[in-house]
Short mmCIF file of C-alpha atoms in Angstrom, two decimals:
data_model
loop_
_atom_site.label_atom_id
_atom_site.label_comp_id
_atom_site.label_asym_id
_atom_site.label_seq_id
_atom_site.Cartn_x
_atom_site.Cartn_y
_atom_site.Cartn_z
CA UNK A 1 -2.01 10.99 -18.44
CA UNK A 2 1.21 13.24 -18.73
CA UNK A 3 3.69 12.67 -16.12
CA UNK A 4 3.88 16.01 -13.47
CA UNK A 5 6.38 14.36 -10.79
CA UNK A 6 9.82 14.84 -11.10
CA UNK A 7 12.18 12.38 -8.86
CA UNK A 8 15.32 13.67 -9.23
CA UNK A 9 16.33 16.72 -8.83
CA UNK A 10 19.41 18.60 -8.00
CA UNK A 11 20.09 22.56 -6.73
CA UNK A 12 22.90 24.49 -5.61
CA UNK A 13 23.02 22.18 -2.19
CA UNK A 14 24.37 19.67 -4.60
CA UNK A 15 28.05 20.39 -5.72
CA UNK A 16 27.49 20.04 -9.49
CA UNK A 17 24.47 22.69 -9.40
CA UNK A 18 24.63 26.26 -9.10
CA UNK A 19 20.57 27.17 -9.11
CA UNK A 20 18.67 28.07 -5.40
CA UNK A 21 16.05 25.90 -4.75
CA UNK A 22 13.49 28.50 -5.06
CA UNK A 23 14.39 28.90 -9.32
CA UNK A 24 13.53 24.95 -9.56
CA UNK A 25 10.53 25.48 -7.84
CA UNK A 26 9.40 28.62 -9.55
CA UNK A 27 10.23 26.79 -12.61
CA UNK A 28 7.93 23.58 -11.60
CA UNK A 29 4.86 25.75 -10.78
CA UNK A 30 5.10 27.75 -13.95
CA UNK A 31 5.05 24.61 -16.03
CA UNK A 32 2.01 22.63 -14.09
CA UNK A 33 4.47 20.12 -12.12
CA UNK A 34 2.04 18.46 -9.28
CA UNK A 35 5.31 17.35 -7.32
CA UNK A 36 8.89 17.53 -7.16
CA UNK A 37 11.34 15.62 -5.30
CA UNK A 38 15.05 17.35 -4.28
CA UNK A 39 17.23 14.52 -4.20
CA UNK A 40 20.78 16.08 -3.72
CA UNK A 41 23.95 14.04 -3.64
CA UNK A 42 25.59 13.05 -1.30
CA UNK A 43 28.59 10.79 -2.57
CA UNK A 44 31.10 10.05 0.62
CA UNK A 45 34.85 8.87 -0.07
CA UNK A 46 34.98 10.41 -3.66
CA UNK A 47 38.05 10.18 -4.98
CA UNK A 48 38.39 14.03 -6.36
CA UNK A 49 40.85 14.88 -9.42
CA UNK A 50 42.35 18.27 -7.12
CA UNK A 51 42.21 19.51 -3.71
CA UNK A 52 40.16 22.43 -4.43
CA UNK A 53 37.32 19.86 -5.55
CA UNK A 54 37.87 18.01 -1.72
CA UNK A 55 34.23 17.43 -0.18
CA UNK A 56 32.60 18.63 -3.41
CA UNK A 57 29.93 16.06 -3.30
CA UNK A 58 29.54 15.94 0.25
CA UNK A 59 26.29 16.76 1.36
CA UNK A 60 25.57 19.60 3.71
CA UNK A 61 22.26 17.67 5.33
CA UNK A 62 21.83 20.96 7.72
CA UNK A 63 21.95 23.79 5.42
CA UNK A 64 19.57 21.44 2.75
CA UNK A 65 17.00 20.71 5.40
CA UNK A 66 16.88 23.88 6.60
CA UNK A 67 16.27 25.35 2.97
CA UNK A 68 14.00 22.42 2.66
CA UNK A 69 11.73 23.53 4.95
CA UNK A 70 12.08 27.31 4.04
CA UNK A 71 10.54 26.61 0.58
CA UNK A 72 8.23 23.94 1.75
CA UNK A 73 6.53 27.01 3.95
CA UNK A 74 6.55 29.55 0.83
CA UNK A 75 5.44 26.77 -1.46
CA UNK A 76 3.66 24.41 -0.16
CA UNK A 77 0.48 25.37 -1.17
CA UNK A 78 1.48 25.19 -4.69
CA UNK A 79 3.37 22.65 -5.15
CA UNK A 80 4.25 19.54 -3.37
CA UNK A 81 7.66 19.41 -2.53
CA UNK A 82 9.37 15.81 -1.16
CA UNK A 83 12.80 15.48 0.74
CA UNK A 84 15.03 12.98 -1.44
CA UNK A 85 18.82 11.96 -1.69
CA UNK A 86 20.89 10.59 -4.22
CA UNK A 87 23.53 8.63 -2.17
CA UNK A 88 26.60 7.35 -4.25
CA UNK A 89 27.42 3.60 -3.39
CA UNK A 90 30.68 1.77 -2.89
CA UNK A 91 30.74 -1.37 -1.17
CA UNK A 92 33.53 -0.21 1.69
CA UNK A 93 31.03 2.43 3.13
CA UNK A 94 27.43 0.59 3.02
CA UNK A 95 27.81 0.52 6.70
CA UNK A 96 28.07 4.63 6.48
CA UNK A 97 25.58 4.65 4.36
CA UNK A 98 22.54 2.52 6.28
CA UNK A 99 23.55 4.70 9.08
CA UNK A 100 22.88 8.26 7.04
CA UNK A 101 19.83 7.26 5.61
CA UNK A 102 18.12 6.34 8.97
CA UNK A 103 19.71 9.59 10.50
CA UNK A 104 17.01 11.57 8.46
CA UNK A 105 13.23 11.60 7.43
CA UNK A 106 13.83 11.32 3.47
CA UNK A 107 10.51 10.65 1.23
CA UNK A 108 13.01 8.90 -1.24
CA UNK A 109 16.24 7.63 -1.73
CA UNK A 110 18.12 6.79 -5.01
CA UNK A 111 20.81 4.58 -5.02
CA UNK A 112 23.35 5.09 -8.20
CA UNK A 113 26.67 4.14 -8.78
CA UNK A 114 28.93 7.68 -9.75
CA UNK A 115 31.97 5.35 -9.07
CA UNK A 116 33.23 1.94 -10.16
CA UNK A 117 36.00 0.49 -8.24
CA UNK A 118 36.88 3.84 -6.91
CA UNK A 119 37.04 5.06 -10.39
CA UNK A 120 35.02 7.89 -12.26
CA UNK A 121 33.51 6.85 -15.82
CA UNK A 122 33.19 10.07 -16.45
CA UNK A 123 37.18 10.50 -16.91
CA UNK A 124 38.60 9.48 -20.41
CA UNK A 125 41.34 7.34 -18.30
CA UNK A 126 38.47 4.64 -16.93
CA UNK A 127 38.38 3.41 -20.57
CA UNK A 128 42.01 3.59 -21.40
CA UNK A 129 44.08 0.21 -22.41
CA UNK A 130 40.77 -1.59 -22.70
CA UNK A 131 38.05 -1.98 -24.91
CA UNK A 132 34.72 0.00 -24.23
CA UNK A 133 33.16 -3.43 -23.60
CA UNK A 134 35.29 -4.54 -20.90
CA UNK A 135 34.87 -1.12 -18.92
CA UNK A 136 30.88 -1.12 -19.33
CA UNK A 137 31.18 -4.93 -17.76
CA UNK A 138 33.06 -3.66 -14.96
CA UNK A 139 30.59 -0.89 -14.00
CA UNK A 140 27.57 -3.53 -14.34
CA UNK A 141 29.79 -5.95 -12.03
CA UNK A 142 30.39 -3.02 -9.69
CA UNK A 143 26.28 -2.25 -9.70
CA UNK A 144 26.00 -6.00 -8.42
CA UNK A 145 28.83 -5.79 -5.64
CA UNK A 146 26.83 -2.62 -4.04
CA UNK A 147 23.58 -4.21 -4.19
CA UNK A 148 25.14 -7.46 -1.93
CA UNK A 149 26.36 -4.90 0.27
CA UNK A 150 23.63 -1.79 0.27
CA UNK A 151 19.90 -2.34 0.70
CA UNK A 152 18.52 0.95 2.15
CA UNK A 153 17.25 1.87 -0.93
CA UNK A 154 13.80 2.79 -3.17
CA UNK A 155 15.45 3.02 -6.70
CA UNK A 156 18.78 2.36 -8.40
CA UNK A 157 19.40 5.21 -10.59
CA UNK A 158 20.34 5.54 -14.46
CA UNK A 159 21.44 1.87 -14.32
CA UNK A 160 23.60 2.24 -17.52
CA UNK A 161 25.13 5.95 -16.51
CA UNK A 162 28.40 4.78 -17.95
CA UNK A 163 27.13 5.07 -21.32
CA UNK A 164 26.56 8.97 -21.17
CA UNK A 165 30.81 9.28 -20.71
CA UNK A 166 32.12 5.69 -22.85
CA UNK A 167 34.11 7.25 -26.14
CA UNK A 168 31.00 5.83 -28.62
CA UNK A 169 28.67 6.74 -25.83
CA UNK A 170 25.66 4.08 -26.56
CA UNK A 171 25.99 3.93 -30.36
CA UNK A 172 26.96 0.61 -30.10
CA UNK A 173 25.30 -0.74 -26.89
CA UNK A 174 22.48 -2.58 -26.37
CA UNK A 175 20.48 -4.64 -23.41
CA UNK A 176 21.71 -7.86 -25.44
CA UNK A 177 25.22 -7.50 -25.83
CA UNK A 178 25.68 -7.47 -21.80
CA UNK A 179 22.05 -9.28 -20.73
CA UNK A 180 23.85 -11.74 -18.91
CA UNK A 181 25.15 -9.60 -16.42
CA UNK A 182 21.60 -6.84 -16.68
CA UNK A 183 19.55 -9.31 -16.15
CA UNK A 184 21.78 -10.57 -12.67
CA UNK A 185 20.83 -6.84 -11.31
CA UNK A 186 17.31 -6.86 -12.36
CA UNK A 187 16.56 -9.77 -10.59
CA UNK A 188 18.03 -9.25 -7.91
CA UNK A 189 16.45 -5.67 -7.58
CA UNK A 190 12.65 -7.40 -8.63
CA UNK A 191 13.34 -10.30 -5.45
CA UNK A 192 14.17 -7.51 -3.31
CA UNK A 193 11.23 -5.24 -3.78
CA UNK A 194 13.61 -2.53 -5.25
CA UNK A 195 12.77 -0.23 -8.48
CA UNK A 196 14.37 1.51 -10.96
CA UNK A 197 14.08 5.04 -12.93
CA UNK A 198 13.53 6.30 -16.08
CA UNK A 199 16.48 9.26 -16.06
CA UNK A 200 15.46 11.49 -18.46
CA UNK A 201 19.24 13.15 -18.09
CA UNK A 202 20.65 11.53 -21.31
CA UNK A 203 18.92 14.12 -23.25
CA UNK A 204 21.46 16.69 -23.05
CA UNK A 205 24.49 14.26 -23.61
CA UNK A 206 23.15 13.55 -26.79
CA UNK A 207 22.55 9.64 -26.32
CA UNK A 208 19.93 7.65 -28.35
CA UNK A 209 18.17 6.50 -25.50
CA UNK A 210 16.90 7.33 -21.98
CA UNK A 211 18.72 5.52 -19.30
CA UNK A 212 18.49 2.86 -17.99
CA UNK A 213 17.57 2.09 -22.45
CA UNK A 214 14.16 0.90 -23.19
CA UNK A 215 14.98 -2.81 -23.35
CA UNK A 216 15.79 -2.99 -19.75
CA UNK A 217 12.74 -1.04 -18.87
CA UNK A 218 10.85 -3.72 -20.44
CA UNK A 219 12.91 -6.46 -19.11
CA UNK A 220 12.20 -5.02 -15.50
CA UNK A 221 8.56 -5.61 -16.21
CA UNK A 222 8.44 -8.98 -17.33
CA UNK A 223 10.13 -10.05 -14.49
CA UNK A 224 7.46 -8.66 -12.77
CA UNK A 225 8.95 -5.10 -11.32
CA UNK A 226 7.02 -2.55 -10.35
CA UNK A 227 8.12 0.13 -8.83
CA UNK A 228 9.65 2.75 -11.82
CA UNK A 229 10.18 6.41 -10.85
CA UNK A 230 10.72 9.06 -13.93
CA UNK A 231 12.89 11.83 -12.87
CA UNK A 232 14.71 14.29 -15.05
CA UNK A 233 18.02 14.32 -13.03
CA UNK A 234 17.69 18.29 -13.71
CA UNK A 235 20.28 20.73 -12.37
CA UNK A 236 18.70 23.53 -13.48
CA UNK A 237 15.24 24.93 -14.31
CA UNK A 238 15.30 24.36 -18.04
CA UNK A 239 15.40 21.00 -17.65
CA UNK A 240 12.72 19.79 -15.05
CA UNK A 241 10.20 17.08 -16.69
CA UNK A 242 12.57 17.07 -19.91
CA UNK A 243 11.53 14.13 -22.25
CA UNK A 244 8.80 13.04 -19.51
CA UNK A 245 6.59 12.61 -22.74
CA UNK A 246 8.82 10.10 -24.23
CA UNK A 247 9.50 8.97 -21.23
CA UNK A 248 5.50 8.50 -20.75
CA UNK A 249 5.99 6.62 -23.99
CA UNK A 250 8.54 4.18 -23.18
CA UNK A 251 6.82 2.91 -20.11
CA UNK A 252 3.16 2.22 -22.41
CA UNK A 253 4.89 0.54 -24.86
CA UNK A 254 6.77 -1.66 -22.17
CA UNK A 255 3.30 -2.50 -20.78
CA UNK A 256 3.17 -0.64 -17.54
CA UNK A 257 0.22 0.82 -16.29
CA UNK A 258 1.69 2.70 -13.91
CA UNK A 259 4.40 4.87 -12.83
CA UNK A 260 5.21 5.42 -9.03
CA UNK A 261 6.02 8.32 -6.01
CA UNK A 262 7.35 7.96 -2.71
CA UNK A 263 6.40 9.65 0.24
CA UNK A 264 8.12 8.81 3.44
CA UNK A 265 9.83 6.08 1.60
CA UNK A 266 6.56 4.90 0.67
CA UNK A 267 5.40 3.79 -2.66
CA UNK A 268 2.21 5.23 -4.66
CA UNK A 269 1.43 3.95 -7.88
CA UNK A 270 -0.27 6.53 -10.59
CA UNK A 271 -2.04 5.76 -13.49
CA UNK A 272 -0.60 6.40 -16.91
#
C-alpha cells in the first residue's frame, strides 16, 4: 500500500522554514496524507556562523504547542496531526536533553546529529585539510558518542546526513567502504529497541540515494530492526511525501513488511 504518513516535518516554528503550519497541512489533505507528524528542531548549544543567526534553532516549545493545538482543532477531523521534535544531539547536553523531552507530551522524537564535534558538515571548512573519508568517519564516530550518552529517543534520523554537504556528496560512498563503523551504530540502535528513517530529503540535494542509502536499510533488517519511520524532512508544502514511492520501494526490496508510526511515543506497525 502507498505510504500516507509523513514523520518529519518542519514549518515556520523551525528556524530553517518559513511556511505556517496551516500551508503544510492544507497541502497534506489536498494530496490524501492520512497523518502527519510536525517534528520541529530544536538544536541547543549550536555553534552559529554570526550573531544575527544566535538562537536560530532554538525551539520556541510555547508558541509551537500553542499553534499545535490551534490546527489540531481546525483539522482534526481531516487529518491526523502528531506532536514531534527533531532534537540535535551532542554528548555535553544529553542531560538537557532527557530533561526537555520528558518536559512535554511528544508522539515522536527524532534524534539526528546536525553537528559533529561542535562542527557543521554543512560548512565547506568541516572537510578542509582532510580527505572526504576521514570527515565522514568522524561524523559516524560522533553518531556513536551520542548514542552512549542519549537514549530518549524513537528514531535516529538521516544516519548518513553528512553526505548531502561532503564536496563529491555520495558519488563515491557506499555502506561498505565505512561498514565497520555502520554496522557499530546499527547494532547498537537494534539492542536498544531504537529505529531508524527513511529521509526522503536527499531528493532535492541531488544525491543518488535516500538517506540513511539502501544498504543500511537492509542491513538494519537483518539484524533484526524493526522499527523504520519514512518521513520527507519537508520544509515546505511541495515537498511532503516526496519520493515516499521509492521510498515504499526500498523498504520491499529490503524485506520489510512493514513500516511504522508513533503515537505518544508509541510504536504502530503498518502494512506495506
Amino acid at each position: 500500500m502507498p505510504i500516507f504518513t509523513d514523520y518529519h516535518l518542519h514549518t515556520c516554528y523551525s528556524g530553517d522554514s518559513q511556511t505556517p503550519m496551516e500551508e503544510m497541512i492544507e497541502k497534506g489533505i489536498s494530496q490524501g496524507m492520512d497523518t502527519l507528524c510536525f517534528t520541529e528542531h530544536m538544536d541547543m548549544d549550536f555553534p552559529y556562523a554570526t550573531e544575527e543567526e544566535k538562537g536560530r534553532f532554538e525551539l520556541d516549545m510555547e508558541a509551537y504547542r500553542q499553534g499545535f493545538a490551534r490546527c489540531r482543532e481546525k483539522y482534526g477531523d481531516r487529518i491526523q496531526l502528531n506532536f514531534g521534535v527533531e532534537l540535535g544531539i551532542q554528548p555535553h547536553i544529553a542531560d538537557k536533553l532527557e530533561q526537555y523531552t520528558k518536559q512535554y507530551d511528544f508522539d515522536f522524537v527524532i534524534a539526528s546529529s546536525h553537528l559533529c564535534n561542535g562542527k557543521d558538515p554543512y560548512y565547506p571548512e568541516f572537510y578542509d585539510g582532510r580527505s572526504e573519508e576521514e570527515a565522514y568517519r568522524e561524523y559516524f564516530q560522533s553518531i556513536l558518542d551520542n548514542l552512549k550518552t542519549f537514549h530518549d529517543f524513537d528514531v535516529y534520523g538521516h544516519l548518513d546526513y553528512v553526505v548531502r554537504y561532503g564536496p563529491m556528496k555520495d558519488k563515491g560512498y557506499s555502506y561498505d567502504k565505512y561498514k565497520d563503523i555502520l554496522d557499530k551504530i546499527l547494532h547498537y540502535l537494534v539492542e536498544n529497541g531504537k529505529g531508524i528513517e527513511i529521509n526522503t530529503g536527499s531528493v532535492p540535494h541531488g544525491l543518488r540515494e535516500l538517506n540513511p542509502c539502501t544498504d543500511i536499510i537492509r542491513r538494519f533488517h537483518e539484524l533484526g530492526g524493526e522499527v523504520i519511520t519514512v518521513g520527507s524532512d519537508a520544509h515546505a508544502p511541495g515537498r511532503i511525501a516526496e519520493g515516499f514511492g521509492r521510498a515504499e520501494e526500498i523498504l520491499k526490496s529490503c524485506g520489510y513488511k512493514y513500516y511504522t508510526v508513533f503515537s505518544r511515543r508509541r510504536p504502530e506497525y503498518i502494512k506495506l
